[in-house]
XYZ file of C-alpha atoms in Angstrom:
293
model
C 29.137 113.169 61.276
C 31.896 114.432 59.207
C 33.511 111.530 57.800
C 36.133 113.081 55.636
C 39.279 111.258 56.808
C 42.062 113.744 58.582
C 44.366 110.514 57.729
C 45.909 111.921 54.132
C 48.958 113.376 53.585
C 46.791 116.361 51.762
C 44.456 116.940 54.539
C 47.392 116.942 57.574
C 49.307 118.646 55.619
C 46.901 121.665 55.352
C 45.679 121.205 59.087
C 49.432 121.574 60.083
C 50.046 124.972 58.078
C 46.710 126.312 59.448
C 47.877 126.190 62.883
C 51.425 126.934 62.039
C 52.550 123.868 63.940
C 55.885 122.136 64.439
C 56.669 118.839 65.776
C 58.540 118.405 69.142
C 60.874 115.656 68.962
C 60.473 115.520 72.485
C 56.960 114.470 72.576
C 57.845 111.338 69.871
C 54.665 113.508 67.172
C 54.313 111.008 64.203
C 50.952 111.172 62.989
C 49.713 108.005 60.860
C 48.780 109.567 56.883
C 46.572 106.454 56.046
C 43.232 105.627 56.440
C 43.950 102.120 55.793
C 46.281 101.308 58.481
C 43.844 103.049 61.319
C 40.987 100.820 59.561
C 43.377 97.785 60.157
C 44.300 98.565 63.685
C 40.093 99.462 64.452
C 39.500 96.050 63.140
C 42.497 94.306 64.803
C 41.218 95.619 68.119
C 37.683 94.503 67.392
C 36.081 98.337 68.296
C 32.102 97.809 67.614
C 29.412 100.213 68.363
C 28.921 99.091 72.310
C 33.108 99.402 72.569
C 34.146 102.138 74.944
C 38.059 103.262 73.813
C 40.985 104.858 75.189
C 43.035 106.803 73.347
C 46.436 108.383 74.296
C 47.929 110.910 71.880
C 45.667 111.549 69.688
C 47.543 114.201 67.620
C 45.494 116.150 65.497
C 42.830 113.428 65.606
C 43.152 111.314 63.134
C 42.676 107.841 64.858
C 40.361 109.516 67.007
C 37.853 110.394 64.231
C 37.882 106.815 62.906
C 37.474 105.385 66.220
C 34.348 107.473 66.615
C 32.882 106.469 63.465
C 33.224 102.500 64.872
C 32.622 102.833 68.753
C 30.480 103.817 71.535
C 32.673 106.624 72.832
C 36.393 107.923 72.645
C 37.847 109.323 75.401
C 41.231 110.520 74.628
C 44.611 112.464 77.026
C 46.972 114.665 75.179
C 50.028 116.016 76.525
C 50.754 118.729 74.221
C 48.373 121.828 74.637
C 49.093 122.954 71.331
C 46.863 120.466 70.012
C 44.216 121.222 71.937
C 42.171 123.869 69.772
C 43.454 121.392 66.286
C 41.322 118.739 67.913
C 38.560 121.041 68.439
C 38.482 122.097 65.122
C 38.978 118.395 63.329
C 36.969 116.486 65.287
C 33.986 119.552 65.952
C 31.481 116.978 64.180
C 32.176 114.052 66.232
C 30.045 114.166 69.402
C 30.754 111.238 71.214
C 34.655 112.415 71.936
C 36.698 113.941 74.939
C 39.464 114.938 75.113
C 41.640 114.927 78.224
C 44.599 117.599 78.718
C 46.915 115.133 80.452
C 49.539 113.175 80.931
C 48.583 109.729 80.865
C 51.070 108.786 83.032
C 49.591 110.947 86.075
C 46.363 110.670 85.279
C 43.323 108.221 87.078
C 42.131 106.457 84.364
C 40.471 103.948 86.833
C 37.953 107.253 88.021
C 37.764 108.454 84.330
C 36.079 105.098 83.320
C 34.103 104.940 86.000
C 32.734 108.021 85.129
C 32.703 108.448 81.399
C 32.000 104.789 80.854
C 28.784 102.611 81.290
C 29.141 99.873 83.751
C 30.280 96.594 82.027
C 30.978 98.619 78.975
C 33.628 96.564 76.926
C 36.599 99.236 77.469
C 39.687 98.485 75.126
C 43.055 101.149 74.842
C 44.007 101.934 70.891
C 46.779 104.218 70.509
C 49.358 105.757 68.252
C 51.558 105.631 71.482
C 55.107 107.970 71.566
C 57.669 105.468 71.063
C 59.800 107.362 73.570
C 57.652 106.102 76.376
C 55.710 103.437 75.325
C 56.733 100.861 77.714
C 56.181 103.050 80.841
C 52.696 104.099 79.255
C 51.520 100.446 78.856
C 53.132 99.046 82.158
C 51.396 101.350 83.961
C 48.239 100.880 82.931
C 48.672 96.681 83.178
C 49.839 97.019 86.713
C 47.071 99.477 87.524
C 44.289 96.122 86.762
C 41.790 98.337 84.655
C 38.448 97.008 83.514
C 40.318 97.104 79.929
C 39.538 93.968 78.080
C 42.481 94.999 75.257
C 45.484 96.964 74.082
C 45.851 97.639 70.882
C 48.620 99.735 70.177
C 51.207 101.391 67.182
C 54.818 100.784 69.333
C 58.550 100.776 67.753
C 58.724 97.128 65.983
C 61.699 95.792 68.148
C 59.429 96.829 71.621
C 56.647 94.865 69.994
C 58.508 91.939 69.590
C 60.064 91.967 73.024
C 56.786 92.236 73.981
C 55.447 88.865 72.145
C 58.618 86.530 72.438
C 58.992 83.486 73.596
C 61.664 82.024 75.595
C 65.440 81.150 73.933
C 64.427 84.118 71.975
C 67.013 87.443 71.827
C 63.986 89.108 72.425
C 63.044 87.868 75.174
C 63.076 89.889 78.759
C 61.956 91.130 81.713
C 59.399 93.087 79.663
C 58.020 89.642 78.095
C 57.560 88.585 81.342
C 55.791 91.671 82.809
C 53.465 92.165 79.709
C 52.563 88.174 79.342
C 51.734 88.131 82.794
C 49.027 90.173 82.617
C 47.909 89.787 78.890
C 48.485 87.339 75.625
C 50.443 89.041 73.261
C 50.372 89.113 69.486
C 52.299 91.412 66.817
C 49.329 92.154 64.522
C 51.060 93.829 61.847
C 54.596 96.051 60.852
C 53.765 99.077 59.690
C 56.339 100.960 56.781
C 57.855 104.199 57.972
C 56.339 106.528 54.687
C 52.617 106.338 56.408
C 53.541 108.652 59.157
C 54.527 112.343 58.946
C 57.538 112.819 59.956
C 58.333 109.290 59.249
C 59.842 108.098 62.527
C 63.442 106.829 62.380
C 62.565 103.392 63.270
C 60.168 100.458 62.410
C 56.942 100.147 63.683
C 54.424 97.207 64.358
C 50.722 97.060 65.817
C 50.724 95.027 69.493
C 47.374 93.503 70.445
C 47.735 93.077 74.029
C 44.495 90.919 75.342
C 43.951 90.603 79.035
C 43.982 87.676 80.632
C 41.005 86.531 82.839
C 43.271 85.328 85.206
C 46.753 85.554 86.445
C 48.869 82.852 84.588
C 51.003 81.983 87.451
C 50.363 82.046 91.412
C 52.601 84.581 93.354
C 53.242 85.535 96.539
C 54.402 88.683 95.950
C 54.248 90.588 92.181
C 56.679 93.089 93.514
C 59.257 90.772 94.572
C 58.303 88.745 91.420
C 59.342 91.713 88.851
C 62.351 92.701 90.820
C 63.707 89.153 90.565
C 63.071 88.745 86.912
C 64.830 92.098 85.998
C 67.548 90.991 88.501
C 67.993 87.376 86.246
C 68.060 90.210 83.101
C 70.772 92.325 84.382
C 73.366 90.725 81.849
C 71.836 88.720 79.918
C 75.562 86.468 79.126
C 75.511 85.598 83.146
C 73.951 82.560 84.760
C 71.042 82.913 86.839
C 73.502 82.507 89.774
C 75.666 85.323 89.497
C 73.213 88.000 88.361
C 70.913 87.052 91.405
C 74.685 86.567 93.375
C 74.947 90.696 92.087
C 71.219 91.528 92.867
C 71.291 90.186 96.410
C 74.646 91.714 97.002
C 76.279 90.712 100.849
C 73.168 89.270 101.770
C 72.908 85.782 100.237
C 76.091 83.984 99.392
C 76.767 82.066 96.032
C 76.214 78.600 97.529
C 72.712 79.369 99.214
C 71.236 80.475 96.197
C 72.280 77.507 94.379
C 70.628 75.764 97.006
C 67.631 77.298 96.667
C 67.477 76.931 92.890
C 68.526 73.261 92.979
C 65.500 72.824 95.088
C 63.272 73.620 92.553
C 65.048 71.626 89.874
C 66.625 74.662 88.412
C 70.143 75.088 87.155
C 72.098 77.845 88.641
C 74.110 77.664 84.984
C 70.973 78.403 83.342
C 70.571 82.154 81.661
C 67.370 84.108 82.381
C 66.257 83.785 78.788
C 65.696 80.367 79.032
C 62.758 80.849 81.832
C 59.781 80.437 81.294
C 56.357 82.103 83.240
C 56.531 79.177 85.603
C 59.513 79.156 86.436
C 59.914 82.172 86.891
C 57.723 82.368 89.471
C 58.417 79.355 91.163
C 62.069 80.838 91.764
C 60.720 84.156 92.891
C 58.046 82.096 95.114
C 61.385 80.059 96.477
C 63.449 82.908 97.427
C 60.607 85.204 99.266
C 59.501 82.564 101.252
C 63.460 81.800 102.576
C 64.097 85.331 102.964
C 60.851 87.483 103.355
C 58.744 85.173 105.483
């Protein structure tokens, strides 16, 4: 194999003007200029030779080729067609690549593994992900229950940390709750803006998303359970009582959902950000069973 990194400033630089291409703003194309920082997020994800890695925008290739180098097999989708004869070129001495023209978003990455994958293959996602849709990119693939084991994943630094807060925290959300619900979360590292060309126009930090072997709370309903958390989110200055008073509009009345949340020894005063997992699902538990059953 070809080990010369692609990950220099020199060597992108010269791959860029030999294809003559431009970035699209659109697409969120930074590409990482140090082979230090893609060592750090390899090791960080713990790749080994048996490992079995997703990769989604791989750019001209330059995680890609170091993932190679450290894993089983790479199997990465890219959006932009443009980069589909670069990664041909860069990466024509790694053999155990593919690369997928596609979005990720509309792709089935549950048949992809179970064809490009060995059974019980330790399968983890590493990714330079575009910032401008990182958090549908990741959601989906949590709610889809993939036999990933990890996430490991370059995101803008403030999504990272709404990602890993804790409760009482500005940070903390509806997107805490749907990412630590399926995975424990942990910032890994911030990452300066001068190691990606174009440097992005915001900070950036590696999320290590590890799955959880089993669901941290018991719900009745996940749907319900999501739509009620974003609901407690809606403005974040209200009580509990009044945004879910807004969510449920003419159909439950201020006083009955007090009721409900004084059952389970929850203040209606109380702001969503002071929730935790549990009780977040015990309230969502409360009110489907009142008004779904």
């Amino acid at each position: 194999m070809n080990e010369k990194p692609i990950a220099t400033p020199k060597r992108t630089a010269e791959i860029l003007h030999k294809y003559g291409f431009s970035f699209k703003k659109s697409l969120g194309q930074n590409f990482i200029i140090d082979t230090n920082i893609l060592q750090k997020i390899i090791h960080s994800a713990g790749i080994h030779k048996t490992s079995g890695v997703i990769e989604v925008g791989p750019g001209i290739g330059a995680l890609t080729q170091q993932l190679a180098i450290a894993a089983d097999k790479v199997v990465a989708y890219e959006i932009d067609q443009r980069l589909l004869p670069i990664l041909k070129d860069t990466l024509q001495d790694v053999s155990n690549t593919m690369i997928i023209h596609q979005d990720i978003l509309e792709a089935d990455v549950r048949a992809m593994i179970n064809d490009h994958f060995n059974t019980g293959q330790p399968v983890h996602v590493v990714a330079n992900l575009p910032y401008y849709i990182t958090t549908p990119i990741l959601m989906k693939l949590l709610r889809e229950k993939l036999p990933v084991a990890s996430f490991t994943v370059m995101i803008q630094k403030e999504v990272a940390a709404r990602m890993a807060a804790e409760p009482n925290s500005k940070q903390y959300g509806s997107l805490t709750i749907a990412v630590q619900y399926y995975t424990d979360a942990e910032v890994v590292m911030n990452v300066p803006r001068n190691v990606f060309m174009p440097p992005p126009n915001v900070d950036s930090s590696v999320l290590r998303l590890t799955k959880k072997a089993e669901r941290p709370v018991e719900i009745d309903d996940e749907e319900y359970f999501f739509t009620l958390v974003q609901a407690c989110f809606a403005q974040r200055r209200k009580t509990l009582r009044n945004n879910l008073l807004r969510h449920f509009g003419d159909a439950v009345d201020k006083d009955t959902i007090s009721l409900v949340l004084n059952e389970i020894d929850i203040d209606p005063a109380r702001r969503g950000e002071s929730l935790n997992m549990t009780e977040f699902a015990a309230m969502a538990n409360a009110f489907y069973r009142k008004f779904k059953n």
